[in-house]
GROMACS .gro file of C-alpha atoms in nm:
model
  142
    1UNK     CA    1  -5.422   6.404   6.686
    2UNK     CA    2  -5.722   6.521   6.519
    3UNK     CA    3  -5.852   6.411   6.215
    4UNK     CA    4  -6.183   6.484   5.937
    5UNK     CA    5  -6.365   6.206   5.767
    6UNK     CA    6  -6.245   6.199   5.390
    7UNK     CA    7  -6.355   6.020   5.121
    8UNK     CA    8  -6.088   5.848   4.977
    9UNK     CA    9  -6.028   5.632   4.654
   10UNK     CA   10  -6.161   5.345   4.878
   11UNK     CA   11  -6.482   5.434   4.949
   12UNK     CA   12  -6.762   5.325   4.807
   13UNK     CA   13  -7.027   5.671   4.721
   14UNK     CA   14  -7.388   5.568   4.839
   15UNK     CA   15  -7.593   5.881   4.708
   16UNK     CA   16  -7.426   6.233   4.572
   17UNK     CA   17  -7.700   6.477   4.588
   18UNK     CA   18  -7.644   6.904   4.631
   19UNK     CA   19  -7.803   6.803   4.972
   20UNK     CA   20  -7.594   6.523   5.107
   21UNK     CA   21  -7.322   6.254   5.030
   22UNK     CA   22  -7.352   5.955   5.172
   23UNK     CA   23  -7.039   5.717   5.177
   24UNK     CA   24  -6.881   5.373   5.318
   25UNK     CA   25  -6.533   5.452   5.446
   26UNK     CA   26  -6.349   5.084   5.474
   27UNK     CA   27  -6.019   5.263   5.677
   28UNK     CA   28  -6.230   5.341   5.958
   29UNK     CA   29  -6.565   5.102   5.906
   30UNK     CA   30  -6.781   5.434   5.962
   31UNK     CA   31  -7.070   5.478   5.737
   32UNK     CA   32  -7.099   5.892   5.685
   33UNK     CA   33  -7.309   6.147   5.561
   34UNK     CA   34  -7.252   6.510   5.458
   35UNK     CA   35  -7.551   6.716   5.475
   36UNK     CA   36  -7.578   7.066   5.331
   37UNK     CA   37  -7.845   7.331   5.257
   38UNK     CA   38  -8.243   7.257   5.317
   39UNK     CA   39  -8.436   6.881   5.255
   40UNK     CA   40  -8.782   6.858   5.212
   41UNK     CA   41  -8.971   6.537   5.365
   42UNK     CA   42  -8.968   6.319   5.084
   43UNK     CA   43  -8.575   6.387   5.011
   44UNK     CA   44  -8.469   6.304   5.385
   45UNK     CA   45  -8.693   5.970   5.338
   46UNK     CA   46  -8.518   5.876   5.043
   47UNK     CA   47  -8.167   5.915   5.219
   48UNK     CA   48  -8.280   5.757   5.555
   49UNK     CA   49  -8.367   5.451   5.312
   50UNK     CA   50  -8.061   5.461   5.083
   51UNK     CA   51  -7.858   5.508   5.451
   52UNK     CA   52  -8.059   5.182   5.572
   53UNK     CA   53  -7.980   5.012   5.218
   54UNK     CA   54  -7.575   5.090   5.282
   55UNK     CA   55  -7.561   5.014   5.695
   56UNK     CA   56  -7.694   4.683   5.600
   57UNK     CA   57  -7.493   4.605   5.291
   58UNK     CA   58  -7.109   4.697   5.475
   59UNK     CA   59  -7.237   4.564   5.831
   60UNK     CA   60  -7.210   4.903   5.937
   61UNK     CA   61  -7.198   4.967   6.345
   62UNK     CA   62  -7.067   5.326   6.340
   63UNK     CA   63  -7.270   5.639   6.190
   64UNK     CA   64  -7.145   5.986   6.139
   65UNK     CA   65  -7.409   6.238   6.043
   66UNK     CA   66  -7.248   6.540   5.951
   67UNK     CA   67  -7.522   6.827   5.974
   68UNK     CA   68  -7.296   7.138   6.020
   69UNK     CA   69  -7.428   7.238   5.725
   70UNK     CA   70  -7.809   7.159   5.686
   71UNK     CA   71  -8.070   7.400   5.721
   72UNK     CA   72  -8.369   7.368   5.939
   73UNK     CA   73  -8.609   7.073   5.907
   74UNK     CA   74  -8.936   7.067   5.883
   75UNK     CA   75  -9.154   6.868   6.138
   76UNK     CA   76  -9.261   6.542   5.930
   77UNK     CA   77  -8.886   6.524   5.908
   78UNK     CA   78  -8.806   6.548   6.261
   79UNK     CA   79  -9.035   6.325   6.370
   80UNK     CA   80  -8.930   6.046   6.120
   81UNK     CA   81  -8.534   6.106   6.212
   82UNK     CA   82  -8.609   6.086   6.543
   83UNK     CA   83  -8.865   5.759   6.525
   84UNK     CA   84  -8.861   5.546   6.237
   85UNK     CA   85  -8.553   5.599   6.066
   86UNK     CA   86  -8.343   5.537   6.383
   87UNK     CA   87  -8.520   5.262   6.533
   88UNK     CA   88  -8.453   5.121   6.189
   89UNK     CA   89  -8.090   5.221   6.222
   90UNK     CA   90  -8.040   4.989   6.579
   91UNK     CA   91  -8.280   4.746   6.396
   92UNK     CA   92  -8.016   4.710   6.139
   93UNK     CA   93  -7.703   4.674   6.359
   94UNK     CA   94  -7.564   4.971   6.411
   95UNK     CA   95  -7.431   5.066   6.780
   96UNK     CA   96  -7.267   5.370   6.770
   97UNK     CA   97  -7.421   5.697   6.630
   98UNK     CA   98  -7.237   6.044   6.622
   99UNK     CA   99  -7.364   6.368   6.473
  100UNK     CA  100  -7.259   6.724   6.493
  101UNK     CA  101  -7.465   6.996   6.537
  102UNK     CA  102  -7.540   7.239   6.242
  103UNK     CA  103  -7.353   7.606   6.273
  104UNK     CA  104  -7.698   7.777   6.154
  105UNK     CA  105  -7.874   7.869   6.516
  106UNK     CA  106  -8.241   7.784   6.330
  107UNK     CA  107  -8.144   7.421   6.193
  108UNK     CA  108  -7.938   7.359   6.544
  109UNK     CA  109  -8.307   7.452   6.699
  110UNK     CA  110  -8.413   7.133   6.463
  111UNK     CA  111  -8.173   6.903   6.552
  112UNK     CA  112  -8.220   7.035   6.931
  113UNK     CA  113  -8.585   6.897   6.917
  114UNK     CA  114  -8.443   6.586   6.747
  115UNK     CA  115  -8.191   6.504   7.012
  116UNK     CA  116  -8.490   6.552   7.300
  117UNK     CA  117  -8.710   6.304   7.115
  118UNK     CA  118  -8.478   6.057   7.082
  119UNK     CA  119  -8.342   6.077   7.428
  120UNK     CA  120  -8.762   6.108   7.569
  121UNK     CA  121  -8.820   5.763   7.400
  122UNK     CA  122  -8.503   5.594   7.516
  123UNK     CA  123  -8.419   5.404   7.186
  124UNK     CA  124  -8.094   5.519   7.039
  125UNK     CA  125  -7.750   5.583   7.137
  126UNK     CA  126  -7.679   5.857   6.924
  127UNK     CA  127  -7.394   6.141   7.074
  128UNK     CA  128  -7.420   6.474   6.950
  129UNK     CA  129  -7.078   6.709   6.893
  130UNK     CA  130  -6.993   7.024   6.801
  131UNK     CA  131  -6.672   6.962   6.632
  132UNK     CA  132  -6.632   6.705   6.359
  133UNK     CA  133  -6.289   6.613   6.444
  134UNK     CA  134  -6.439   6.494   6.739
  135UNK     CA  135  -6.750   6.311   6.597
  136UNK     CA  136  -6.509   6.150   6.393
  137UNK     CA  137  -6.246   6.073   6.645
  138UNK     CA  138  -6.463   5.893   6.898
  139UNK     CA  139  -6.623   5.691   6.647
  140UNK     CA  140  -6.263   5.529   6.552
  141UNK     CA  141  -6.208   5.475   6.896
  142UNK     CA  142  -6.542   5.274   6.971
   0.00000   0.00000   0.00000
């Protein structure tokens, strides 16, 4: 059966911003975020931190990054997503990292040079999907 993340009367809201929700879902112990439209620099540093603030308050091990909606990223943002902010996120506990790719072909190009970083420096664990049923679905299983 195939199921969505949804944020129920249980979770706890991290950050509500026109760009992103960020919330602690106790059900499945997965720590989620919702992205949607464009981020500059500074607002994708702020979230990565607020994200590090909540991973390490719940004990979070699972990650969903929901970018089917985000538009492209800049470069300063790229490079911190793939570098800082996720050695940070292994630093902090978490094992098990899903995202799903966005549905615009430019911001998909982003997260395309995100996913080859990552993998070049051999530091995360972080499986990309192109469903969120699926994102979502593996991580309960792990």
């Amino acid at each position: 059966m195939e199921s969505e993340p949804v944020i129920s009367n249980k979770s706890r809201v991290y950050l509500d911003k026109p760009y992103v929700k960020v919330f602690w879902s106790p059900e499945d112990s997965i720590l989620m975020s919702k992205w949607s439209g464009f981020c500059t620099f500074e607002e994708i540093k702020a979230v990565g931190d607020r994200i590090l603030d909540a991973v390490t308050f719940e004990g979070a091990q699972k990650v969903l990054y929901d970018a089917r909606q985000i538009e492209v990223l800049d470069d300063n943002s790229q490079r911190y997503i793939s570098g800082t902010f996720t050695q940070e996120m292994i630093s902090s506990g978490v094992k098990f990292a899903a995202a799903v790719f966005p549905d615009d072909i430019f911001a998909k190009f982003s997260i395309d040079d995100i996913q080859r970083d990552i993998q070049e420096r051999r530091i995360s664990n972080v499986t990309y999907f192109q469903s969120i049923s699926n994102a979502f679905n593996w991580l309960k299983h792990k």
